[in-house]
CSV table of C-alpha atoms in Angstrom, one decimal:
chain,number,residue,atom,x,y,z
A,1,MET,CA,1.6,10.4,2.0
A,2,ARG,CA,0.2,7.0,2.8
A,3,MET,CA,2.6,4.2,3.9
A,4,ALA,CA,2.1,0.7,2.6
A,5,ARG,CA,1.8,-1.0,5.9
A,6,ILE,CA,-0.8,-2.0,8.5
A,7,LEU,CA,-2.6,0.9,10.2
A,8,THR,CA,-2.1,3.2,7.3
A,9,ALA,CA,-4.2,6.2,6.4
A,10,VAL,CA,-6.7,7.0,3.7
A,11,ALA,CA,-8.0,4.5,1.1
A,12,VAL,CA,-11.4,5.2,-0.4
A,13,ALA,CA,-14.4,3.7,-2.2
A,14,LEU,CA,-16.6,4.6,-5.1
A,15,ILE,CA,-19.9,6.2,-3.9
A,16,ILE,CA,-22.9,4.3,-5.3
A,17,THR,CA,-26.5,3.8,-4.6
A,18,ILE,CA,-27.9,0.3,-5.4
A,19,PRO,CA,-31.5,-0.8,-4.8
A,20,GLY,CA,-31.9,-3.6,-2.4
A,21,THR,CA,-32.6,-6.9,-4.2
A,22,ALA,CA,-31.8,-9.8,-1.9
A,23,GLY,CA,-32.4,-10.9,1.7
A,24,ALA,CA,-30.0,-12.1,4.3
A,25,LYS,CA,-29.1,-15.6,5.4
A,26,PRO,CA,-30.7,-17.4,2.4
A,27,LYS,CA,-31.3,-21.0,1.7
A,28,PRO,CA,-28.5,-23.5,2.4
A,29,PRO,CA,-25.9,-24.5,-0.2
A,30,GLY,CA,-27.1,-25.9,-3.5
A,31,PRO,CA,-25.3,-27.3,-6.6
A,32,SER,CA,-22.4,-25.3,-8.0
A,33,THR,CA,-23.6,-22.3,-10.0
A,34,ALA,CA,-20.6,-22.8,-12.3
A,35,PRO,CA,-21.5,-23.9,-15.8
A,36,PRO,CA,-21.0,-27.7,-16.1
A,37,ASP,CA,-18.0,-27.4,-18.3
A,38,VAL,CA,-16.3,-24.9,-15.9
A,39,ALA,CA,-17.1,-27.1,-12.9
A,40,ALA,CA,-15.5,-30.0,-14.7
A,41,LYS,CA,-12.4,-28.0,-15.6
A,42,MET,CA,-12.0,-26.9,-12.0
A,43,GLN,CA,-12.2,-30.5,-10.9
A,44,ALA,CA,-9.7,-31.6,-13.5
A,45,GLN,CA,-7.2,-28.9,-12.5
A,46,GLN,CA,-7.2,-29.8,-8.8
A,47,PRO,CA,-4.1,-32.1,-9.0
A,48,ALA,CA,-2.2,-29.4,-10.7
A,49,VAL,CA,-3.3,-26.9,-8.1
A,50,THR,CA,-2.1,-29.2,-5.3
A,51,ALA,CA,1.2,-29.7,-7.0
A,52,ALA,CA,1.6,-25.9,-7.6
A,53,ASN,CA,0.8,-25.3,-3.9
A,54,GLU,CA,3.6,-27.7,-2.9
A,55,ILE,CA,6.1,-25.7,-4.9
A,56,ARG,CA,4.7,-22.3,-3.8
A,57,ARG,CA,5.1,-23.2,-0.1
A,58,ALA,CA,8.8,-24.0,-0.7
A,59,ILE,CA,9.2,-20.7,-2.6
A,60,ASN,CA,7.8,-18.7,0.2
A,61,LEU,CA,10.0,-20.4,2.8
A,62,SER,CA,13.3,-20.5,1.0
A,63,ASP,CA,13.7,-16.8,0.1
A,64,PRO,CA,14.5,-17.6,-3.6
A,65,GLY,CA,15.9,-14.7,-5.5
A,66,GLY,CA,15.3,-16.3,-8.9
A,67,TYR,CA,11.6,-17.1,-8.7
A,68,SER,CA,9.5,-15.6,-11.5
A,69,GLY,CA,6.1,-17.4,-11.5
A,70,ILE,CA,4.1,-20.6,-11.5
A,71,GLU,CA,1.4,-21.4,-14.1
A,72,LEU,CA,-1.0,-24.3,-14.8
A,73,VAL,CA,-0.7,-25.8,-18.2
A,74,GLY,CA,-3.8,-28.0,-18.6
A,75,THR,CA,-3.4,-30.6,-15.9
A,76,SER,CA,0.4,-29.9,-15.5
A,77,VAL,CA,2.5,-27.2,-13.8
A,78,ARG,CA,5.2,-24.9,-15.2
A,79,LEU,CA,7.7,-23.2,-12.8
A,80,TRP,CA,9.5,-20.2,-14.2
A,81,TYR,CA,12.8,-19.6,-12.5
A,82,LYS,CA,16.0,-17.5,-13.2
A,83,GLY,CA,19.1,-19.5,-12.4
A,84,SER,CA,19.5,-22.7,-10.4
A,85,LEU,CA,16.8,-23.9,-8.1
A,86,PRO,CA,17.5,-23.8,-4.4
A,87,THR,CA,17.7,-27.2,-2.7
A,88,ALA,CA,14.3,-26.8,-0.9
A,89,VAL,CA,12.6,-25.7,-4.1
A,90,SER,CA,14.1,-28.6,-6.1
A,91,ALA,CA,12.9,-31.0,-3.5
A,92,ALA,CA,9.4,-29.5,-3.7
A,93,VAL,CA,9.4,-29.9,-7.5
A,94,GLU,CA,10.2,-33.6,-7.1
A,95,ARG,CA,7.4,-34.0,-4.6
A,96,ALA,CA,5.0,-32.2,-7.0
A,97,ARG,CA,6.0,-34.5,-9.8
A,98,LYS,CA,4.5,-37.4,-7.9
A,99,ILE,CA,1.2,-35.6,-8.3
A,100,THR,CA,1.4,-34.4,-11.9
A,101,LYS,CA,3.8,-33.4,-14.6
A,102,VAL,CA,6.0,-30.4,-13.6
A,103,GLU,CA,8.2,-28.4,-16.0
A,104,VAL,CA,11.0,-26.0,-14.9
A,105,ALA,CA,11.6,-23.2,-17.4
A,106,GLU,CA,14.3,-20.5,-17.5
A,107,ALA,CA,13.1,-17.0,-16.9
A,108,ARG,CA,14.8,-13.9,-18.2
A,109,TYR,CA,14.1,-11.9,-15.1
A,110,SER,CA,13.1,-12.8,-11.6
A,111,ASN,CA,9.8,-11.5,-10.1
A,112,ALA,CA,11.8,-9.4,-7.6
A,113,GLU,CA,13.7,-7.7,-10.4
A,114,LEU,CA,10.5,-7.0,-12.4
A,115,GLN,CA,8.7,-5.8,-9.3
A,116,THR,CA,11.5,-3.2,-8.6
A,117,ALA,CA,11.4,-2.0,-12.2
A,118,SER,CA,7.5,-1.9,-12.1
A,119,ASP,CA,7.6,0.2,-8.9
A,120,ARG,CA,9.7,2.8,-10.7
A,121,LEU,CA,7.2,3.0,-13.6
A,122,ILE,CA,4.2,3.1,-11.3
A,123,ALA,CA,5.7,6.0,-9.4
A,124,HIS,CA,6.0,7.9,-12.7
A,125,ILE,CA,2.4,6.9,-13.7
A,126,ARG,CA,1.0,8.0,-10.4
A,127,GLY,CA,2.7,11.4,-10.8
A,128,ASN,CA,1.4,11.8,-14.4
A,129,PRO,CA,-2.3,10.6,-14.3
A,130,ALA,CA,-3.1,12.4,-17.6
A,131,GLY,CA,-0.5,10.3,-19.5
A,132,PRO,CA,-1.5,7.4,-21.7
A,133,ALA,CA,-0.1,4.7,-19.3
A,134,HIS,CA,-2.3,3.5,-16.4
A,135,SER,CA,-1.0,0.1,-15.3
A,136,VAL,CA,1.9,-2.3,-15.5
A,137,LYS,CA,1.8,-6.1,-15.9
A,138,ILE,CA,4.5,-8.5,-14.6
A,139,PRO,CA,4.2,-11.6,-16.7
A,140,THR,CA,4.5,-15.0,-15.0
A,141,ASP,CA,7.2,-16.1,-17.4
A,142,GLY,CA,9.5,-13.2,-16.4
A,143,HIS,CA,10.3,-12.0,-20.0
A,144,GLY,CA,9.9,-8.3,-19.1
A,145,LEU,CA,7.2,-5.8,-18.3
A,146,VAL,CA,4.0,-4.8,-20.2
A,147,VAL,CA,2.8,-1.2,-19.8
A,148,MET,CA,-0.9,-0.9,-20.4
A,149,THR,CA,-2.1,2.2,-22.2
A,150,ASP,CA,-5.5,3.6,-23.1
A,151,ARG,CA,-4.4,4.1,-26.7
A,152,ALA,CA,-2.0,2.5,-29.1
A,153,VAL,CA,1.4,4.0,-28.4
A,154,THR,CA,5.0,2.9,-28.3
A,155,PHE,CA,6.9,2.7,-25.0
A,156,ALA,CA,9.0,5.7,-26.1
A,157,ALA,CA,5.8,7.7,-26.6
A,158,THR,CA,4.6,7.1,-23.1
A,159,GLY,CA,7.2,9.3,-21.6
A,160,LEU,CA,8.1,6.6,-19.0
A,161,PRO,CA,11.7,6.2,-17.9
A,162,ASP,CA,14.0,3.3,-19.0
A,163,VAL,CA,14.0,1.0,-15.9
A,164,GLY,CA,16.6,-1.5,-17.2
A,165,VAL,CA,14.4,-4.4,-18.2
A,166,ALA,CA,12.7,-5.3,-21.4
A,167,THR,CA,9.4,-3.3,-21.7
A,168,GLU,CA,6.6,-3.3,-24.2
A,169,THR,CA,3.1,-1.7,-24.4
A,170,GLY,CA,-0.4,-3.2,-24.6
A,171,GLN,CA,-3.7,-1.4,-25.1
A,172,ARG,CA,-6.5,-1.8,-22.5
A,173,GLU,CA,-9.2,0.4,-21.0
A,174,ARG,CA,-8.4,2.1,-17.7
A,175,PHE,CA,-9.1,0.3,-14.5
A,176,LYS,CA,-12.5,1.1,-12.8
A,177,ALA,CA,-12.9,0.6,-9.1
A,178,ALA,CA,-15.7,-1.8,-8.7
A,179,GLY,CA,-24.4,-6.2,-1.3
A,180,ARG,CA,-26.9,-8.4,-0.6
A,181,VAL,CA,-28.4,-5.6,1.3
A,182,ASP,CA,-29.7,-6.5,4.8
A,183,ASP,CA,-27.1,-8.9,6.3
A,184,TYR,CA,-26.7,-9.2,10.1
A,185,ALA,CA,-24.2,-10.8,12.5
A,186,PRO,CA,-22.4,-13.0,12.0
A,187,PHE,CA,-21.6,-11.1,8.8
A,188,TRP,CA,-20.9,-13.0,5.6
A,189,GLY,CA,-18.9,-12.4,2.4
A,190,GLY,CA,-20.7,-11.2,-0.7
A,191,ALA,CA,-23.1,-8.9,1.2
A,192,ARG,CA,-23.4,-5.2,0.6
A,193,ILE,CA,-21.6,-3.1,3.1
A,194,GLU,CA,-21.7,0.7,3.6
A,195,ASN,CA,-18.9,3.1,4.7
A,196,GLY,CA,-20.8,5.5,7.0
A,197,GLU,CA,-18.0,8.0,6.6
A,198,VAL,CA,-18.5,8.7,2.9
A,199,THR,CA,-21.6,6.6,2.1
A,200,ALA,CA,-19.6,4.3,-0.1
A,201,GLY,CA,-21.3,1.0,-1.0
A,202,CYS,CA,-19.0,-2.0,-1.4
A,203,SER,CA,-19.1,-5.7,-0.9
A,204,ALA,CA,-17.8,-7.9,2.0
A,205,GLY,CA,-15.2,-10.5,0.9
A,206,PHE,CA,-14.7,-13.2,3.6
A,207,GLY,CA,-15.0,-13.6,7.3
A,208,VAL,CA,-11.5,-14.0,8.7
A,209,ARG,CA,-9.8,-14.7,12.0
A,210,SER,CA,-6.4,-13.7,13.5
A,211,GLY,CA,-5.2,-13.7,17.0
A,212,GLY,CA,-8.6,-14.7,18.4
A,213,ARG,CA,-10.3,-11.7,16.7
A,214,GLU,CA,-12.7,-11.8,13.8
A,215,TYR,CA,-12.9,-9.4,10.8
A,216,LEU,CA,-14.6,-8.9,7.5
A,217,LEU,CA,-12.0,-8.7,4.7
A,218,THR,CA,-12.8,-6.2,2.0
A,219,VAL,CA,-10.9,-4.2,-0.5
A,220,GLY,CA,-8.6,-1.3,0.5
A,221,HIS,CA,-10.1,1.5,-1.6
A,222,CYS,CA,-13.5,1.1,0.1
A,223,GLY,CA,-12.4,2.8,3.4
A,224,ARG,CA,-9.6,3.6,5.8
A,225,VAL,CA,-8.6,2.7,9.3
A,226,GLY,CA,-11.2,4.1,11.7
A,227,SER,CA,-14.0,4.2,9.1
A,228,PRO,CA,-17.4,3.1,10.4
A,229,TRP,CA,-19.2,0.2,8.6
A,230,TYR,CA,-22.9,-0.8,8.4
A,231,ASN,CA,-24.9,-3.4,6.4
A,232,GLY,CA,-26.3,-2.4,3.0
A,233,ASN,CA,-29.5,-0.7,4.3
A,234,PHE,CA,-27.9,0.7,7.5
A,235,THR,CA,-30.1,-1.4,9.8
A,236,HIS,CA,-27.1,-3.2,11.5
A,237,TRP,CA,-23.8,-1.9,12.7
A,238,ILE,CA,-20.8,-4.0,11.5
A,239,GLY,CA,-17.8,-2.4,13.1
A,240,TRP,CA,-14.8,-0.1,12.6
A,241,ALA,CA,-12.1,-0.7,10.0
A,242,ALA,CA,-9.1,-1.8,12.0
A,243,TYR,CA,-6.2,-2.6,9.7
A,244,GLU,CA,-5.3,-1.7,6.1
A,245,ARG,CA,-2.7,-2.5,3.5
A,246,PRO,CA,-3.6,0.0,0.8
A,247,ASP,CA,-1.0,-0.9,-1.8
A,248,TRP,CA,-2.4,-4.5,-1.8
A,249,GLU,CA,-6.0,-3.4,-1.7
A,250,LEU,CA,-6.8,-4.9,1.7
A,251,LEU,CA,-8.9,-3.7,4.6
A,252,LEU,CA,-10.1,-5.5,7.8
A,253,ILE,CA,-13.3,-4.5,9.6
A,254,GLU,CA,-13.4,-5.9,13.1
A,255,THR,CA,-16.8,-7.5,13.7
A,256,ASN,CA,-18.7,-10.8,14.4
A,257,ALA,CA,-18.0,-12.6,11.1
A,258,GLY,CA,-19.2,-15.9,9.7
A,259,GLY,CA,-17.7,-18.6,7.6
A,260,PHE,CA,-20.1,-18.3,4.6
A,261,VAL,CA,-20.5,-16.3,1.4
A,262,PHE,CA,-23.6,-15.3,-0.5
A,263,ASP,CA,-23.7,-16.9,-4.0
A,264,GLY,CA,-26.2,-17.2,-6.8
A,265,PRO,CA,-28.4,-14.5,-8.4
A,266,LEU,CA,-29.3,-11.4,-6.5
A,267,ASN,CA,-33.0,-12.2,-6.4
A,268,ALA,CA,-32.4,-15.8,-5.2
A,269,PRO,CA,-29.1,-16.0,-3.2
A,270,ILE,CA,-27.9,-19.1,-1.6
A,271,SER,CA,-25.2,-19.6,1.1
A,272,ARG,CA,-21.8,-21.3,0.6
A,273,ARG,CA,-19.6,-22.6,3.4
A,274,VAL,CA,-15.9,-21.4,3.1
A,275,ALA,CA,-13.6,-24.4,3.4
A,276,GLY,CA,-10.2,-22.8,3.1
A,277,TRP,CA,-8.0,-20.6,0.8
A,278,ASN,CA,-5.6,-21.0,-2.1
A,279,TRP,CA,-3.2,-19.1,-4.2
A,280,ALA,CA,-4.4,-18.3,-7.8
A,281,TYR,CA,-2.5,-19.6,-10.8
A,282,PRO,CA,-2.8,-18.8,-14.5
A,283,THR,CA,-5.5,-20.8,-16.4
A,284,MET,CA,-7.5,-21.5,-13.2
A,285,PHE,CA,-11.2,-21.1,-13.7
A,286,VAL,CA,-12.8,-18.9,-11.0
A,287,CYS,CA,-16.1,-17.5,-9.8
A,288,SER,CA,-17.0,-14.3,-8.0
A,289,SER,CA,-20.0,-12.9,-6.1
A,290,GLY,CA,-20.2,-9.2,-5.8
A,291,ALA,CA,-23.1,-7.5,-4.0
A,292,TYR,CA,-24.4,-5.9,-7.2
A,293,THR,CA,-23.6,-8.4,-9.9
A,294,GLY,CA,-24.3,-11.6,-7.8
A,295,GLY,CA,-22.6,-14.9,-8.4
A,296,GLN,CA,-21.0,-15.5,-11.8
A,297,CYS,CA,-18.5,-18.1,-13.0
A,298,GLY,CA,-16.3,-18.8,-16.0
A,299,GLY,CA,-13.5,-16.3,-15.3
A,300,LEU,CA,-10.1,-17.7,-16.5
A,301,VAL,CA,-7.1,-16.4,-14.6
A,302,VAL,CA,-4.7,-14.7,-17.0
A,303,ASP,CA,-1.0,-14.5,-17.0
A,304,GLY,CA,1.0,-12.2,-14.6
A,305,THR,CA,0.3,-9.7,-11.9
A,306,TYR,CA,-0.7,-6.1,-12.3
A,307,SER,CA,-0.1,-2.7,-10.8
A,308,VAL,CA,-2.9,-0.3,-11.7
A,309,CYS,CA,-3.5,3.4,-11.1
A,310,GLY,CA,-6.5,5.6,-11.1
A,311,PRO,CA,-8.3,8.4,-9.2
A,312,ASP,CA,-10.0,7.6,-6.0
A,313,ALA,CA,-13.3,9.1,-4.7
A,314,TYR,CA,-11.5,12.1,-3.3
A,315,GLY,CA,-9.6,12.8,-6.5
A,316,ASN,CA,-6.3,11.4,-5.3
A,317,SER,CA,-4.2,9.4,-7.7
A,318,GLU,CA,-3.9,5.9,-6.2
A,319,CYS,CA,-2.0,2.8,-7.3
A,320,TYR,CA,-2.6,-0.9,-6.3
A,321,HIS,CA,0.0,-3.7,-6.7
A,322,ASN,CA,0.1,-7.5,-7.1
A,323,LEU,CA,-3.4,-7.7,-8.5
A,324,VAL,CA,-4.5,-10.8,-10.4
A,325,ALA,CA,-6.7,-10.6,-13.5
A,326,SER,CA,-9.3,-13.1,-14.8
A,327,TYR,CA,-11.1,-12.9,-18.1
A,328,GLY,CA,-14.7,-14.0,-18.2
A,329,PRO,CA,-18.2,-12.6,-18.4
A,330,ASP,CA,-18.7,-9.0,-19.7
A,331,PRO,CA,-19.0,-6.9,-17.6
A,332,ALA,CA,-16.8,-8.7,-15.1
A,333,ALA,CA,-18.2,-6.6,-12.3
A,334,ARG,CA,-20.2,-3.5,-11.5
A,335,HIS,CA,-19.9,-0.5,-9.2
A,336,GLY,CA,-20.4,-1.7,-5.7
A,337,ASP,CA,-18.9,-5.2,-6.3
A,338,SER,CA,-15.5,-4.0,-4.9
A,339,GLY,CA,-14.4,-6.2,-2.0
A,340,GLY,CA,-16.6,-9.2,-3.1
A,341,PRO,CA,-15.3,-12.7,-2.9
A,342,VAL,CA,-13.4,-14.6,-5.7
A,343,PHE,CA,-13.3,-18.3,-5.2
A,344,ILE,CA,-13.4,-21.8,-6.7
A,345,TYR,CA,-15.8,-24.6,-5.8
A,346,SER,CA,-14.9,-27.6,-3.6
A,347,GLY,CA,-18.1,-29.7,-3.8
A,348,ASP,CA,-20.9,-27.4,-2.4
A,349,ASN,CA,-18.3,-25.3,-0.5
A,350,VAL,CA,-15.9,-22.6,-1.8
A,351,ILE,CA,-12.2,-22.1,-1.5
A,352,ALA,CA,-11.2,-18.4,-1.0
A,353,LEU,CA,-8.9,-17.0,-3.7
A,354,GLY,CA,-9.3,-13.2,-3.3
A,355,ILE,CA,-11.4,-10.1,-3.3
A,356,ILE,CA,-12.6,-7.9,-6.2
A,357,SER,CA,-10.7,-4.7,-6.7
A,358,GLY,CA,-12.0,-3.5,-10.1
A,359,TRP,CA,-12.7,-4.3,-13.7
A,360,THR,CA,-12.6,-3.2,-17.3
A,361,GLY,CA,-15.0,-4.9,-19.7
A,362,PRO,CA,-14.6,-8.7,-19.2
A,363,VAL,CA,-11.4,-8.4,-17.2
A,364,LEU,CA,-11.8,-8.7,-13.4
A,365,TYR,CA,-8.9,-7.4,-11.2
A,366,TRP,CA,-8.6,-8.8,-7.7
A,367,SER,CA,-6.3,-9.1,-4.7
A,368,GLN,CA,-5.3,-12.6,-3.7
A,369,PHE,CA,-6.3,-14.0,-0.3
A,370,GLY,CA,-2.7,-15.1,0.2
A,371,LEU,CA,-1.7,-11.4,0.4
A,372,ALA,CA,-4.1,-10.9,3.3
A,373,ASN,CA,-2.6,-14.0,4.9
A,374,SER,CA,0.9,-12.5,4.5
A,375,ALA,CA,-0.1,-9.0,5.6
A,376,PHE,CA,-2.3,-9.7,8.6
A,377,GLY,CA,-1.8,-13.4,9.4
A,378,VAL,CA,-5.6,-14.0,8.8
A,379,GLU,CA,-7.2,-17.3,7.9
A,380,PRO,CA,-10.7,-17.7,6.6
A,381,ILE,CA,-13.4,-18.5,9.1
A,382,THR,CA,-14.7,-21.9,8.0
A,383,GLY,CA,-18.4,-21.9,8.9
A,384,PRO,CA,-20.6,-22.7,10.5
């Protein structure tokens, strides 16, 4: 059994063969590939994002038991909290109100309460992969849990246990695990990468650094600790996978990494400098750049976090937690995009938000960069 910690054992990738379509180290940054209306919305939301970050930092530092979630509401912020705000969080809210409007709303349950209940449901789903339930959503407002099923059924009909919180069902297709081909050192995000152990094609997320060492961040199901990695056409050695957090869909490959990502279409990619990272909040407009789909924008972050289950390439039932979902282009990704970067624009640069995990139709599931920061202490390499 795998343990959810650094230096864990197996996590795997989907095996896929994709024709090479793009060269390495393309032309320098150009204008944002986001549609003008999306780019304008990103810019308009920046004060709200800054205010939300102020509150989120206090939440992370003050060990608040009542925190449920933070969402953007147009250009303002809404904090969902169960009970009274701790002094540090209350002070952060007041600081944030100097930036934009901030509302504090009462949550029925805290995120911690819902996470505990969700873990119990996910354990049951993992043990019963043939059942109708395949994922669990924790809503930002803390009103309860939503169990996603592949057909319309009541909660009672799912066979899941009562976990002591309000629970409802919602219908959605099952999660599907989602390179610019010939990249070379220093390796960039958005390039195709190959697991030489199982010939599994995935995408690089971001170049990151911790403790004086550099890594490529990619998604956990693409490999395992000790797996060997190459560029998309096996012409350059990347390195060995060094650390893993499988339940959060995170894998670090130790290598010479760079502070850029590939963006734009597959047949005419451009480079973007990475300028930092940020947490994601509901209603943020985001972009992604997988190695098979290429750059695409317009995804809108939807409410809540998700735990999803599905079979891995070895036939094992796997479950991934704390994933964010965004709703945008259809399809949101393709096989081989797993691990690719999710970001917002800051001028011609990008701000790292996370890495692609999977998709279903227009819904993209991804692991937040903040989880990698929490798990491994990594920061993005900010090129050049």
